Amino acid sequence: MRRRNFMTVLAGAAAYPLLAGAQQKALPVVGFLNSTPPGPFAPQVAAFHQGLSGTGYVEGQNLTIEYRWAEGHDDRLPALAADLVDRKVDVIVAGGSINAAIAAKSATSTIPIVFPGISDPVAAGLVASLARPGGNVTGFSPFQFELMPKRLELLTELVPQARVIALLVNPNDPRAEGLIRDMRETARTKGVQLPILKAGTESEIDAAFTTLVELQAGALLVFPDPLFLSRREQFVALASRHAVPALYPWRELAAAGGLISYGTSATAGYRLAGMYAGKLLKGANPTDLPVQRPTTFELVVNLNTAKTLGLTIPHSILMLADEVIE
């Protein structure tokens, strides 16, 4: 072989790895947008990863995830969503509050969006219907709001002497006012007063419990807002300090020392969001992925907390309980 030809072949061989690397397809990217701090939501993130792995995607191996946490400041969500769109992510998973999904939808009409848990997404304008979402948004819709009357009924059975039961809501949720109207009507039928306490930050939660005591409320019903889930240790400590029987929407609060919870799993929606994200990465259309709804609900009673509060849990509630913590 002539020297000139040999050098040409050698140069081509040396350049091949660079060319091959340049031709490799970049890893798909999922944008994970959440309104809460990251620490308390570790179980939800783990469930999301489980859902992804079920479709063959593992972060760091064949997938990149861009995390954006609003740390409880919903006003940051639009900018965080816009940043994910600018980075040209392939899918956005928007959780932690309804405002995360709204911000994501406002930021893009083309990138698929999955929400892990929003009650009545049709009324919120996120999807056209549960069966055929339309547009670029789909996800998981728990019966959190629909269960509020049942939660109030459970509280009146648990603390029958309570004539005042406070309802704590997050005013930053655009659906709060509608829920308040509905729950006031429900409270009237039960013959109890329902003062409304509002808290959208950690310090406001502390202030709400102070007001609760001043009102001499006999029990507390907690609005199903992810901010409150992320502040579960604070809730449990305050309820214990002020000796207030409280009913929560998620098992995690009862497990952390709360008195009682009734609702759907806080992680189920994130697991499904991971599965849907994987399907979308493989080419599925959001319109063809119906909004899923839960099929099971959990009633969890913490007997240790009941003893601390000096409460006797009615036999009727214990018979219905899916889990009793002793």
Coordinates of C-alpha atoms in Angstrom, one line a residue:
M1 CA 0.0 0.0 0.0
R2 CA 1.3 3.4 -0.9
R3 CA 2.1 5.7 2.0
R4 CA -0.4 8.3 0.9
N5 CA -3.3 5.7 0.8
F6 CA -2.2 4.2 4.2
M7 CA -2.3 7.6 5.9
T8 CA -5.7 8.3 4.4
V9 CA -7.1 5.0 5.8
L10 CA -5.4 5.7 9.2
A11 CA -6.9 9.2 9.4
G12 CA -10.3 7.9 8.6
A13 CA -10.1 5.2 11.3
A14 CA -9.0 7.8 13.9
A15 CA -11.9 10.0 13.0
Y16 CA -14.5 7.2 13.1
P17 CA -15.1 7.3 16.8
L18 CA -15.7 11.0 16.7
L19 CA -18.2 10.7 13.9
A20 CA -20.0 7.8 15.5
G21 CA -20.3 9.7 18.8
A22 CA -21.7 12.7 16.9
Q23 CA -24.3 10.5 15.3
Q24 CA -25.5 9.0 18.5
K25 CA -29.0 10.1 19.5
A26 CA -29.1 12.2 22.6
L27 CA -30.9 10.7 25.6
P28 CA -34.6 11.6 25.9
V29 CA -35.3 14.2 28.5
V30 CA -38.3 14.4 30.9
G31 CA -39.0 17.7 32.7
F32 CA -40.2 17.1 36.3
L33 CA -42.0 20.3 37.4
N34 CA -43.3 20.3 41.0
S35 CA -44.6 23.1 43.3
T36 CA -43.3 21.6 46.5
P37 CA -39.8 21.2 48.1
P38 CA -38.0 18.0 47.0
G39 CA -37.3 16.4 50.3
P40 CA -40.8 15.5 51.5
F41 CA -41.7 14.3 48.0
A42 CA -39.0 11.6 47.8
P43 CA -41.6 8.7 48.0
Q44 CA -43.5 10.3 45.1
V45 CA -40.3 10.6 43.0
A46 CA -39.4 7.0 43.8
A47 CA -42.9 5.9 42.6
F48 CA -42.4 8.0 39.4
H49 CA -39.1 6.2 38.8
Q50 CA -40.8 2.8 39.3
G51 CA -43.4 3.8 36.7
L52 CA -40.7 4.8 34.2
S53 CA -38.7 1.6 34.8
G54 CA -41.8 -0.4 33.9
T55 CA -41.6 1.0 30.4
G56 CA -37.9 0.4 30.2
Y57 CA -36.5 3.8 31.1
V58 CA -33.9 4.3 33.9
E59 CA -32.6 7.7 34.8
G60 CA -28.9 8.0 33.9
Q61 CA -28.9 5.0 31.7
N62 CA -31.3 5.8 28.8
L63 CA -33.1 8.8 30.2
T64 CA -32.3 12.3 31.6
I65 CA -34.6 14.0 34.0
E66 CA -34.6 17.8 34.5
Y67 CA -36.0 18.6 38.0
R68 CA -37.6 22.0 38.8
W69 CA -38.9 22.6 42.3
A70 CA -40.9 25.7 43.2
E71 CA -40.3 25.1 46.9
G72 CA -43.9 26.0 47.8
H73 CA -43.8 29.3 45.8
D74 CA -46.4 28.8 43.0
D75 CA -45.5 32.2 41.5
R76 CA -42.2 30.6 40.3
L77 CA -44.0 27.9 38.3
P78 CA -44.5 29.8 35.0
A79 CA -40.8 30.6 34.8
L80 CA -39.8 27.1 35.7
A81 CA -42.2 25.7 33.1
A82 CA -40.9 28.1 30.4
D83 CA -37.3 27.0 31.2
L84 CA -38.2 23.3 30.6
V85 CA -39.8 24.3 27.3
D86 CA -36.7 26.3 26.3
R87 CA -34.6 23.2 27.0
K88 CA -36.8 21.2 24.6
V89 CA -37.7 18.4 27.0
D90 CA -39.6 15.6 25.4
V91 CA -42.3 15.2 28.2
I92 CA -43.2 17.4 31.2
V93 CA -44.6 15.8 34.4
A94 CA -46.3 18.6 36.3
G95 CA -47.3 17.9 39.9
G96 CA -47.4 19.2 43.5
S97 CA -50.4 21.5 42.7
I98 CA -52.9 22.2 40.0
N99 CA -50.9 25.4 39.3
A100 CA -47.9 23.4 38.1
A101 CA -50.1 21.7 35.4
I102 CA -51.7 25.1 34.5
A103 CA -48.2 26.6 34.2
A104 CA -47.0 23.8 32.0
K105 CA -50.0 23.9 29.7
S106 CA -49.6 27.7 29.4
A107 CA -46.0 27.3 28.4
T108 CA -46.5 24.7 25.6
S109 CA -49.2 23.3 23.4
T110 CA -47.0 20.7 21.8
I111 CA -44.8 19.0 24.4
P112 CA -46.8 16.2 26.1
I113 CA -47.8 16.9 29.8
V114 CA -48.7 14.4 32.5
F115 CA -50.2 15.4 35.8
P116 CA -49.9 12.9 38.7
G117 CA -53.0 14.0 40.6
I118 CA -55.6 16.6 39.9
S119 CA -59.3 16.4 40.9
D120 CA -61.7 17.3 38.1
P121 CA -59.2 18.3 35.4
V122 CA -62.1 18.9 33.0
A123 CA -63.5 21.7 35.2
A124 CA -59.9 23.1 35.5
G125 CA -59.7 23.3 31.7
L126 CA -56.7 20.9 31.4
V127 CA -58.5 18.2 29.4
A128 CA -61.6 18.0 27.3
S129 CA -62.8 14.8 28.9
L130 CA -61.3 11.9 31.0
A131 CA -61.7 9.4 28.2
R132 CA -60.4 11.6 25.4
P133 CA -58.3 14.3 27.0
G134 CA -57.6 16.2 23.7
G135 CA -54.6 18.5 23.3
N136 CA -51.3 17.6 24.9
V137 CA -52.3 16.9 28.6
T138 CA -53.3 13.7 30.4
G139 CA -52.7 12.1 33.8
F140 CA -54.2 10.8 37.0
S141 CA -57.3 12.2 38.7
P142 CA -58.0 11.1 42.3
F143 CA -61.3 11.6 44.0
Q144 CA -59.9 13.9 46.5
F145 CA -62.5 16.7 46.3
E146 CA -65.4 14.2 45.9
L147 CA -64.3 12.5 49.1
M148 CA -64.5 15.7 51.2
P149 CA -68.2 15.2 52.3
K150 CA -67.3 11.6 53.4
R151 CA -64.3 12.9 55.4
L152 CA -66.6 15.4 57.2
E153 CA -69.0 12.5 58.0
L154 CA -66.2 10.4 59.4
L155 CA -65.1 13.3 61.6
T156 CA -68.6 13.9 63.0
E157 CA -68.7 10.2 63.8
L158 CA -65.3 10.2 65.3
V159 CA -65.9 13.4 67.4
P160 CA -69.7 13.5 67.8
Q161 CA -69.6 16.2 70.5
A162 CA -67.8 18.6 68.2
R163 CA -70.2 21.4 67.0
V164 CA -67.4 23.3 65.4
I165 CA -65.1 21.6 62.8
A166 CA -62.6 23.8 61.0
L167 CA -61.7 23.3 57.4
L168 CA -58.1 24.3 56.4
V169 CA -57.6 25.2 52.8
N170 CA -54.8 26.5 50.6
P171 CA -56.0 29.8 49.1
N172 CA -53.5 29.5 46.3
D173 CA -55.5 26.6 44.8
P174 CA -58.0 28.1 42.3
R175 CA -60.6 25.5 43.2
A176 CA -60.6 26.3 47.0
E177 CA -63.6 28.7 46.9
G178 CA -65.8 26.2 45.1
L179 CA -64.9 23.5 47.6
I180 CA -65.6 25.9 50.5
R181 CA -69.1 26.6 49.2
D182 CA -69.9 22.9 48.8
M183 CA -68.5 22.0 52.2
R184 CA -70.4 24.7 54.0
E185 CA -73.6 23.3 52.6
T186 CA -72.6 19.8 53.7
A187 CA -71.8 21.1 57.2
R188 CA -75.2 22.6 57.4
T189 CA -76.8 19.3 56.8
K190 CA -74.7 17.8 59.5
G191 CA -75.6 20.5 62.0
V192 CA -72.0 21.7 62.5
Q193 CA -70.3 25.0 62.1
L194 CA -67.4 25.0 59.5
P195 CA -65.1 28.0 60.0
I196 CA -62.5 28.3 57.2
L197 CA -58.8 28.6 57.9
K198 CA -56.4 29.5 55.1
A199 CA -52.7 28.6 54.8
G200 CA -50.4 28.8 51.8
T201 CA -47.1 28.8 53.6
E202 CA -45.3 27.1 56.5
S203 CA -45.9 30.1 58.8
E204 CA -49.5 30.4 57.8
I205 CA -50.0 26.8 58.9
D206 CA -48.8 27.7 62.3
A207 CA -51.1 30.7 62.4
A208 CA -54.0 28.6 61.3
F209 CA -53.6 26.3 64.3
T210 CA -53.5 29.2 66.6
T211 CA -56.8 30.5 65.2
L212 CA -58.2 26.9 65.4
V213 CA -57.6 26.9 69.2
E214 CA -59.1 30.4 69.5
L215 CA -62.3 29.2 67.8
Q216 CA -62.5 26.3 70.2
A217 CA -62.9 24.0 67.2
G218 CA -63.5 20.4 68.2
A219 CA -61.8 18.9 65.1
L220 CA -59.9 19.8 61.9
L221 CA -60.6 18.7 58.3
V222 CA -57.6 19.2 56.0
F223 CA -57.9 20.2 52.3
P224 CA -56.2 17.8 49.9
D225 CA -53.4 20.1 48.9
P226 CA -49.9 18.7 48.2
L227 CA -48.3 21.5 50.2
F228 CA -50.0 20.0 53.3
L229 CA -48.7 16.6 52.4
S230 CA -45.2 18.0 52.2
R231 CA -45.6 19.6 55.6
R232 CA -46.9 16.4 57.3
E233 CA -44.4 16.5 60.2
Q234 CA -45.5 20.1 61.0
F235 CA -49.2 19.1 60.9
V236 CA -48.7 16.2 63.1
A237 CA -46.7 18.2 65.7
L238 CA -49.2 21.0 65.8
A239 CA -52.2 18.7 66.1
S240 CA -50.5 16.9 68.9
R241 CA -49.5 20.1 70.7
H242 CA -53.0 21.6 70.5
A243 CA -54.7 18.2 71.1
V244 CA -56.8 18.6 68.0
P245 CA -58.4 15.6 66.3
A246 CA -57.6 16.0 62.6
L247 CA -58.5 14.0 59.5
Y248 CA -56.1 14.1 56.5
P249 CA -56.5 13.1 52.8
W250 CA -53.4 10.8 52.7
R251 CA -52.1 7.8 54.5
E252 CA -48.7 9.3 54.9
L253 CA -50.0 11.7 57.6
A254 CA -51.6 9.0 59.6
A255 CA -48.4 7.0 59.3
A256 CA -46.4 10.0 60.5
G257 CA -48.5 10.3 63.7
G258 CA -51.7 11.9 62.4
L259 CA -55.0 10.6 63.9
I260 CA -56.9 9.4 60.8
S261 CA -56.7 9.6 57.0
Y262 CA -59.1 8.7 54.2
G263 CA -58.3 8.9 50.5
T264 CA -56.3 7.6 47.7
S265 CA -52.6 6.7 47.6
A266 CA -50.3 9.8 47.3
T267 CA -47.8 7.7 45.3
A268 CA -50.2 5.9 42.9
G269 CA -50.5 9.0 40.6
Y270 CA -46.8 9.4 40.4
R271 CA -46.3 5.8 39.4
L272 CA -48.9 6.2 36.7
A273 CA -47.2 9.4 35.6
G274 CA -44.0 7.5 35.1
M275 CA -45.7 4.9 33.1
Y276 CA -47.4 7.5 30.9
A277 CA -44.2 9.4 30.5
G278 CA -42.5 6.3 29.2
K279 CA -45.3 5.6 26.8
L280 CA -45.2 9.1 25.5
L281 CA -41.4 8.9 25.0
K282 CA -42.1 5.8 22.8
G283 CA -44.5 7.8 20.6
A284 CA -47.9 7.5 22.2
N285 CA -50.3 10.4 21.8
P286 CA -51.6 12.1 24.9
T287 CA -55.1 12.1 23.4
D288 CA -55.0 8.3 23.3
L289 CA -54.1 8.0 27.0
P290 CA -57.2 8.5 29.1
V291 CA -57.1 10.3 32.4
Q292 CA -57.0 7.4 35.0
R293 CA -59.0 7.4 38.2
P294 CA -58.4 5.3 41.4
T295 CA -60.3 2.2 42.2
T296 CA -59.4 1.9 45.9
F297 CA -59.5 4.2 48.9
E298 CA -57.7 3.8 52.2
L299 CA -59.0 4.5 55.7
V300 CA -56.1 4.5 58.1
V301 CA -56.5 5.0 61.9
N302 CA -53.6 5.6 64.3
L303 CA -54.6 4.2 67.6
N304 CA -51.5 5.5 69.3
T305 CA -52.5 9.0 68.5
A306 CA -56.1 8.4 69.5
K307 CA -54.9 7.3 73.0
T308 CA -52.7 10.4 73.3
L309 CA -55.7 12.5 72.5
G310 CA -57.9 10.6 74.9
L311 CA -60.2 9.5 72.1
T312 CA -62.0 6.2 71.7
I313 CA -62.3 5.2 68.0
P314 CA -65.9 4.0 67.3
H315 CA -66.2 0.4 66.4
S316 CA -67.9 1.3 63.2
I317 CA -64.8 3.2 62.0
L318 CA -62.4 0.4 63.1
M319 CA -64.5 -2.1 61.1
L320 CA -64.1 0.0 58.0
A321 CA -60.4 0.7 58.5
D322 CA -58.0 -0.7 55.9
E323 CA -55.1 -0.2 58.3
V324 CA -54.9 0.3 62.1
I325 CA -51.6 1.6 63.4
E326 CA -50.9 0.5 67.0

